[in-house]
PDB file of C-alpha atoms and ligand atoms in Angstrom:
ATOM      1  CA  MET A 380       5.371  15.108  92.478  1.00 79.00           C
ATOM      2  CA  LEU A 381       6.255  16.880  89.597  1.00 85.00           C
ATOM      3  CA  ILE A 382       8.655  14.759  87.005  1.00 85.00           C
ATOM      4  CA  VAL A 383      10.474  17.812  85.540  1.00 86.00           C
ATOM      5  CA  CYS A 384      14.302  17.691  83.073  1.00 83.00           C
ATOM      6  CA  ALA A 385      17.034  15.780  84.542  1.00 81.00           C
ATOM      7  CA  GLU A 386      19.323  18.898  84.330  1.00 83.00           C
ATOM      8  CA  SER A 387      19.003  20.776  87.230  1.00 85.00           C
ATOM      9  CA  ALA A 388      20.111  24.326  86.535  1.00 87.00           C
ATOM     10  CA  ARG A 389      17.548  24.762  83.826  1.00 87.00           C
ATOM     11  CA  VAL A 390      14.502  22.881  87.010  1.00 88.00           C
ATOM     12  CA  GLU A 391      16.089  26.051  88.620  1.00 90.00           C
ATOM     13  CA  VAL A 392      15.576  28.664  85.774  1.00 90.00           C
ATOM     14  CA  GLU A 393      12.337  26.662  85.019  1.00 89.00           C
ATOM     15  CA  LEU A 394      11.241  27.261  88.770  1.00 89.00           C
ATOM     16  CA  SER A 395      12.367  31.144  90.006  1.00 89.00           C
ATOM     17  CA  GLY A 396      10.474  32.140  86.373  1.00 90.00           C
ATOM     18  CA  GLY A 397       7.760  30.259  87.770  1.00 89.00           C
ATOM     19  CA  LEU A 398       7.119  28.537  84.692  1.00 90.00           C
ATOM     20  CA  LEU A 399       6.265  24.878  86.439  1.00 90.00           C
ATOM     21  CA  ALA A 400       2.620  24.261  86.876  1.00 90.00           C
ATOM     22  CA  CYS A 401       1.624  22.526  90.215  1.00 90.00           C
ATOM     23  CA  PRO A 402       0.333  19.169  88.889  1.00 85.00           C
ATOM     24  CA  SER A 403      -3.103  19.883  91.547  1.00 88.00           C
ATOM     25  CA  CYS A 404      -3.912  22.566  90.241  1.00 92.00           C
ATOM     26  CA  GLY A 405      -2.054  24.564  87.934  1.00 90.00           C
ATOM     27  CA  GLY A 406      -1.022  27.282  89.719  1.00 92.00           C
ATOM     28  CA  MET A 407       2.506  28.543  89.538  1.00 93.00           C
ATOM     29  CA  LEU A 408       5.453  26.358  91.734  1.00 93.00           C
ATOM     30  CA  GLY A 409       7.941  28.397  93.584  1.00 93.00           C
ATOM     31  CA  PRO A 410      10.960  27.348  95.176  1.00 93.00           C
ATOM     32  CA  TRP A 411      10.422  25.158  99.111  1.00 94.00           C
ATOM     33  CA  GLY A 412      14.153  23.472  99.140  1.00 94.00           C
ATOM     34  CA  HIS A 413      14.939  19.859  98.770  1.00 94.00           C
ATOM     35  CA  ALA A 414      13.434  16.228  99.617  1.00 92.00           C
ATOM     36  CA  ARG A 415      15.933  14.018 100.769  1.00 91.00           C
ATOM     37  CA  VAL A 416      18.849  13.289  99.008  1.00 93.00           C
ATOM     38  CA  ARG A 417      18.342   9.627  96.837  1.00 91.00           C
ATOM     39  CA  VAL A 418      20.969   7.238  94.990  1.00 94.00           C
ATOM     40  CA  LEU A 419      19.433   6.170  91.714  1.00 94.00           C
ATOM     41  CA  ARG A 420      21.179   3.078  89.950  1.00 94.00           C
ATOM     42  CA  CYS A 421      21.934   4.062  86.290  1.00 93.00           C
ATOM     43  CA  ALA A 422      23.719   2.306  83.512  1.00 90.00           C
ATOM     44  CA  ALA A 423      27.019   4.590  83.934  1.00 91.00           C
ATOM     45  CA  GLY A 424      26.588   3.415  87.852  1.00 92.00           C
ATOM     46  CA  ASP A 425      24.824   4.896  90.738  1.00 94.00           C
ATOM     47  CA  ARG A 426      24.005   8.420  90.907  1.00 93.00           C
ATOM     48  CA  VAL A 427      23.058  11.081  94.059  1.00 93.00           C
ATOM     49  CA  LEU A 428      20.226  12.803  93.520  1.00 92.00           C
ATOM     50  CA  ARG A 429      19.061  15.281  95.383  1.00 91.00           C
ATOM     51  CA  PRO A 430      15.463  16.809  93.995  1.00 91.00           C
ATOM     52  CA  ARG A 431      14.170  19.933  94.410  1.00 92.00           C
ATOM     53  CA  ARG A 432      10.717  20.671  96.574  1.00 93.00           C
ATOM     54  CA  ALA A 433       8.478  23.590  95.012  1.00 94.00           C
ATOM     55  CA  ARG A 434       5.563  24.898  96.587  1.00 94.00           C
ATOM     56  CA  CYS A 435       2.616  26.113  94.674  1.00 94.00           C
ATOM     57  CA  ARG A 436       1.636  29.261  95.286  1.00 94.00           C
ATOM     58  CA  ALA A 437      -2.001  28.673  94.845  1.00 95.00           C
ATOM     59  CA  CYS A 438      -2.547  25.724  97.149  1.00 95.00           C
ATOM     60  CA  VAL A 439       0.253  25.718  99.271  1.00 95.00           C
ATOM     61  CA  CYS A 440       0.904  21.671  98.576  1.00 93.00           C
ATOM     62  CA  THR A 441       4.095  20.951  97.974  1.00 93.00           C
ATOM     63  CA  HIS A 442       5.240  18.948  95.162  1.00 91.00           C
ATOM     64  CA  VAL A 443       8.851  16.601  94.941  1.00 91.00           C
ATOM     65  CA  LEU A 444      10.357  17.428  91.380  1.00 90.00           C
ATOM     66  CA  LEU A 445      11.769  13.983  90.259  1.00 89.00           C
ATOM     67  CA  PRO A 446      14.444  14.671  87.464  1.00 91.00           C
ATOM     68  CA  GLU A 447      13.036  12.786  83.918  1.00 90.00           C
ATOM     69  CA  ILE A 448      15.332  10.149  84.839  1.00 92.00           C
ATOM     70  CA  CYS A 449      13.890   8.726  87.539  1.00 90.00           C
ATOM     71  CA  LEU A 450      10.232   7.275  88.126  1.00 89.00           C
ATOM     72  CA  LEU A 451       8.438   7.245  91.311  1.00 85.00           C
ATOM     73  CA  ARG A 452       9.262   4.878  94.050  1.00 85.00           C
ATOM     74  CA  ARG A 453      11.889   2.884  91.640  1.00 90.00           C
ATOM     75  CA  ARG A 454      15.606   3.262  92.638  1.00 91.00           C
ATOM     76  CA  ASP A 455      16.771   2.398  88.980  1.00 94.00           C
ATOM     77  CA  GLU A 456      17.160   4.610  86.004  1.00 95.00           C
ATOM     78  CA  VAL A 457      14.015   4.378  84.409  1.00 95.00           C
ATOM     79  CA  SER A 458      16.211   3.921  80.241  1.00 95.00           C
ATOM     80  CA  VAL A 459      17.262   0.644  82.157  1.00 96.00           C
ATOM     81  CA  ILE A 460      13.557  -0.299  83.146  1.00 96.00           C
ATOM     82  CA  GLY A 461      12.688   0.339  79.521  1.00 96.00           C
ATOM     83  CA  ALA A 462      15.308  -1.838  78.487  1.00 96.00           C
ATOM     84  CA  ALA A 463      14.112  -4.691  80.652  1.00 97.00           C
ATOM     85  CA  ILE A 464      10.793  -4.416  79.153  1.00 97.00           C
ATOM     86  CA  GLU A 465      11.675  -4.279  75.264  1.00 97.00           C
ATOM     87  CA  ALA A 466      14.232  -7.337  76.520  1.00 97.00           C
ATOM     88  CA  LYS A 467      10.681  -8.841  77.821  1.00 97.00           C
ATOM     89  CA  VAL A 468       8.445  -8.189  74.528  1.00 97.00           C
ATOM     90  CA  ALA A 469      10.887  -8.907  72.672  1.00 96.00           C
ATOM     91  CA  GLY A 470      10.876 -12.592  74.223  1.00 96.00           C
ATOM     92  CA  GLU A 471      13.792 -12.995  77.032  1.00 97.00           C
ATOM     93  CA  GLY A 472      12.913 -13.939  80.491  1.00 96.00           C
ATOM     94  CA  HIS A 473      13.358 -12.160  83.172  1.00 96.00           C
ATOM     95  CA  ARG A 474      16.558 -14.468  84.824  1.00 97.00           C
ATOM     96  CA  ALA A 475      18.968 -13.326  81.169  1.00 98.00           C
ATOM     97  CA  ILE A 476      17.932 -10.109  81.266  1.00 97.00           C
ATOM     98  CA  ALA A 477      18.394 -10.099  85.112  1.00 97.00           C
ATOM     99  CA  GLU A 478      21.845 -11.393  84.018  1.00 97.00           C
ATOM    100  CA  ARG A 479      22.605  -9.287  81.707  1.00 95.00           C
ATOM    101  CA  LEU A 480      21.738  -6.143  83.154  1.00 93.00           C
ATOM    102  CA  GLY A 481      23.742  -6.978  86.426  1.00 93.00           C
ATOM    103  CA  LEU A 482      20.502  -6.492  88.402  1.00 94.00           C
ATOM    104  CA  PRO A 483      19.298  -8.840  91.262  1.00 95.00           C
ATOM    105  CA  LYS A 484      16.568 -11.288  88.688  1.00 96.00           C
ATOM    106  CA  ASP A 485      13.635 -10.259  91.818  1.00 96.00           C
ATOM    107  CA  THR A 486      14.231  -6.615  91.028  1.00 95.00           C
ATOM    108  CA  VAL A 487      13.626  -6.680  87.461  1.00 96.00           C
ATOM    109  CA  ARG A 488      10.937  -9.377  87.681  1.00 97.00           C
ATOM    110  CA  GLY A 489       9.265  -7.017  89.739  1.00 95.00           C
ATOM    111  CA  TRP A 490       8.968  -4.277  87.219  1.00 95.00           C
ATOM    112  CA  LEU A 491       7.947  -6.994  84.272  1.00 96.00           C
ATOM    113  CA  ARG A 492       5.290  -8.022  86.905  1.00 95.00           C
ATOM    114  CA  ARG A 493       3.751  -4.877  87.610  1.00 93.00           C
ATOM    115  CA  PHE A 494       4.185  -3.657  83.547  1.00 95.00           C
ATOM    116  CA  ALA A 495       1.848  -6.903  83.131  1.00 95.00           C
ATOM    117  CA  GLY A 496      -0.092  -6.239  85.373  1.00 93.00           C
ATOM    118  CA  ASP A 497      -0.843  -2.753  84.004  1.00 92.00           C
ATOM    119  CA  CYS A 498      -0.584  -3.073  80.287  1.00 94.00           C
ATOM    120  CA  GLU A 499      -4.175  -2.464  79.991  1.00 94.00           C
ATOM    121  CA  ALA A 500      -4.270   0.946  81.504  1.00 93.00           C
ATOM    122  CA  ILE A 501      -0.766   1.913  80.104  1.00 94.00           C
ATOM    123  CA  ARG A 502      -1.857   1.060  76.333  1.00 95.00           C
ATOM    124  CA  ALA A 503      -4.607   2.758  77.151  1.00 94.00           C
ATOM    125  CA  HIS A 504      -3.185   6.058  78.996  1.00 93.00           C
ATOM    126  CA  PHE A 505      -0.483   6.357  76.281  1.00 95.00           C
ATOM    127  CA  THR A 506      -2.438   5.577  73.137  1.00 95.00           C
ATOM    128  CA  ARG A 507      -5.382   8.139  74.341  1.00 94.00           C
ATOM    129  CA  LEU A 508      -2.189  10.738  74.721  1.00 93.00           C
ATOM    130  CA  ALA A 509      -1.205   9.747  71.298  1.00 95.00           C
ATOM    131  CA  PHE A 510      -4.447  10.825  69.879  1.00 95.00           C
ATOM    132  CA  VAL A 511      -4.186  14.275  71.856  1.00 94.00           C
ATOM    133  CA  LEU A 512      -0.690  15.257  70.344  1.00 94.00           C
ATOM    134  CA  ASP A 513      -1.323  14.144  67.269  1.00 93.00           C
ATOM    135  CA  VAL A 514      -5.005  15.058  66.301  1.00 91.00           C
ATOM    136  CA  GLU A 515      -4.365  13.222  62.368  1.00 92.00           C
ATOM    137  CA  LEU A 516      -3.338   9.704  63.490  1.00 91.00           C
ATOM    138  CA  GLY A 517      -4.426   7.327  62.669  1.00 89.00           C
ATOM    139  CA  ALA A 518      -5.110   3.336  64.390  1.00 87.00           C
ATOM    140  CA  VAL A 519      -2.502   1.886  66.474  1.00 85.00           C
ATOM    141  CA  LEU A 520      -2.392  -1.660  65.761  1.00 86.00           C
ATOM    142  CA  PRO A 521      -2.135  -4.558  67.943  1.00 89.00           C
ATOM    143  CA  ALA A 522       1.178  -5.458  68.281  1.00 88.00           C
ATOM    144  CA  GLY A 523       0.774  -8.920  69.022  1.00 88.00           C
ATOM    145  CA  GLY A 524       0.389  -9.517  72.866  1.00 94.00           C
ATOM    146  CA  VAL A 525      -0.699  -7.353  75.608  1.00 95.00           C
ATOM    147  CA  LEU A 526       2.567  -6.501  76.330  1.00 96.00           C
ATOM    148  CA  ALA A 527       3.922  -5.512  73.090  1.00 97.00           C
ATOM    149  CA  ASP A 528       0.686  -3.526  72.936  1.00 97.00           C
ATOM    150  CA  ALA A 529       1.898  -1.201  76.107  1.00 96.00           C
ATOM    151  CA  LEU A 530       5.011  -1.028  74.350  1.00 96.00           C
ATOM    152  CA  GLU A 531       3.983   0.117  71.257  1.00 96.00           C
ATOM    153  CA  ALA A 532       1.397   2.750  72.582  1.00 96.00           C
ATOM    154  CA  ILE A 533       4.044   3.890  75.137  1.00 96.00           C
ATOM    155  CA  ALA A 534       6.175   4.373  71.204  1.00 96.00           C
ATOM    156  CA  VAL A 535       3.572   5.464  69.320  1.00 96.00           C
ATOM    157  CA  ALA A 536       2.690   8.628  72.104  1.00 95.00           C
ATOM    158  CA  VAL A 537       6.247   9.018  71.807  1.00 96.00           C
ATOM    159  CA  ARG A 538       6.638   9.884  68.329  1.00 95.00           C
ATOM    160  CA  ALA A 539       3.842  12.042  68.583  1.00 95.00           C
ATOM    161  CA  TRP A 540       5.303  14.359  71.166  1.00 94.00           C
ATOM    162  CA  VAL A 541       8.747  13.924  69.166  1.00 95.00           C
ATOM    163  CA  LEU A 542       7.247  14.945  66.123  1.00 94.00           C
ATOM    164  CA  ARG A 543       5.787  17.937  67.577  1.00 93.00           C
ATOM    165  CA  PHE A 544       8.051  19.364  70.062  1.00 93.00           C
ATOM    166  CA  GLY A 545      11.759  17.730  69.200  1.00 93.00           C
ATOM    167  CA  SER A 546      14.303  15.058  70.211  1.00 93.00           C
ATOM    168  CA  ARG A 547      14.168  13.238  73.525  1.00 91.00           C
ATOM    169  CA  PRO A 548      15.169  10.146  74.507  1.00 92.00           C
ATOM    170  CA  VAL A 549      12.389   7.550  74.726  1.00 94.00           C
ATOM    171  CA  TRP A 550      12.197   6.499  77.858  1.00 95.00           C
ATOM    172  CA  PRO A 551      12.800   9.623  79.934  1.00 94.00           C
ATOM    173  CA  LEU A 552       9.769  10.893  78.136  1.00 93.00           C
ATOM    174  CA  ALA A 553       7.733   8.171  78.681  1.00 94.00           C
ATOM    175  CA  SER A 554       8.093   9.224  82.432  1.00 92.00           C
ATOM    176  CA  VAL A 555       7.335  12.580  81.715  1.00 89.00           C
ATOM    177  CA  LEU A 556       4.518  11.440  79.826  1.00 90.00           C
ATOM    178  CA  SER A 557       3.202   8.849  82.772  1.00 88.00           C
ATOM    179  CA  ALA A 558       3.766  11.798  85.072  1.00 80.00           C
ATOM    180  CA  GLY A 559       6.453   9.122  86.544  1.00 77.00           C
ATOM    181  CA  VAL A 560       4.229   6.602  87.676  1.00 73.00           C
ATOM    182  CA  LEU A 561       4.540   4.230  85.129  1.00 77.00           C
ATOM    183  CA  LEU A 562       5.407   1.020  87.239  1.00 73.00           C
ATOM    184  CA  CYS A 563       4.358   2.623  90.303  1.00 63.00           C
ATOM    185  CA  ASN A 564       3.183   0.983  93.194  1.00 54.00           C
ATOM    186  CA  THR A 565      -0.192   2.327  93.676  1.00 50.00           C
ATOM    187  CA  SER A 566      -3.369   0.716  92.149  1.00 47.00           C
ATOM    188  CA  CYS A 567      -4.501   2.875  89.093  1.00 45.00           C
ATOM    189  CA  PRO A 568      -1.588   4.795  89.289  1.00 47.00           C
ATOM    190  CA  PHE A 569      -2.409   7.455  85.620  1.00 50.00           C
ATOM    191  CA  PRO A 570      -3.625  10.497  85.846  1.00 49.00           C
ATOM    192  CA  ALA A 571      -6.081  11.572  83.129  1.00 42.00           C
ATOM    193  CA  VAL A 572      -5.076  12.828  80.171  1.00 41.00           C
ATOM    194  CA  ARG A 573      -5.808  17.288  80.320  1.00 37.00           C
TER     195      ARG A 573
HETATM  196 ZN1   ZN B1450      -1.569  24.194  93.974  1.00 81.03          ZN
END
């Protein structure tokens, strides 16, 4: 699985131009059909996605190219999930957040529990990444709790990326920087920073 730009035309160009690297071995990915169709719940309404599938020319593994507006194994847009996390850190409860976003409360509670359960790994991953992106970065200061610290680490890494490479929406970028596994239902989902 690889997180790519949400714009399918650009993904086609990158894929056919050999510009995408295999997440397993770093080899060149080539087009390999499509993955199953899925419906992503977005703030602006449901969006039908048919992600591209790619095959590595070196290790012949196939990978689903998931658009950056997604997170692996989540059916909601990453920006919506991110907004719920921000609201939680600001002190709002899961019921109020779910009501405001028009989502089932169990769904929102599930995201927040996963974020809370993984917050130390998330903080560590994004902090490491921030220092890789900006070698002159100063200390990342405590933000007032473990959840706030994890969110702050995401913000710092995103800021470091934007300063280096240019503006990009925060939560889709957080998805890219977590290789899509932010809030994934697996143990220890975070890949090592290369
Ligand atoms: Zn490979």
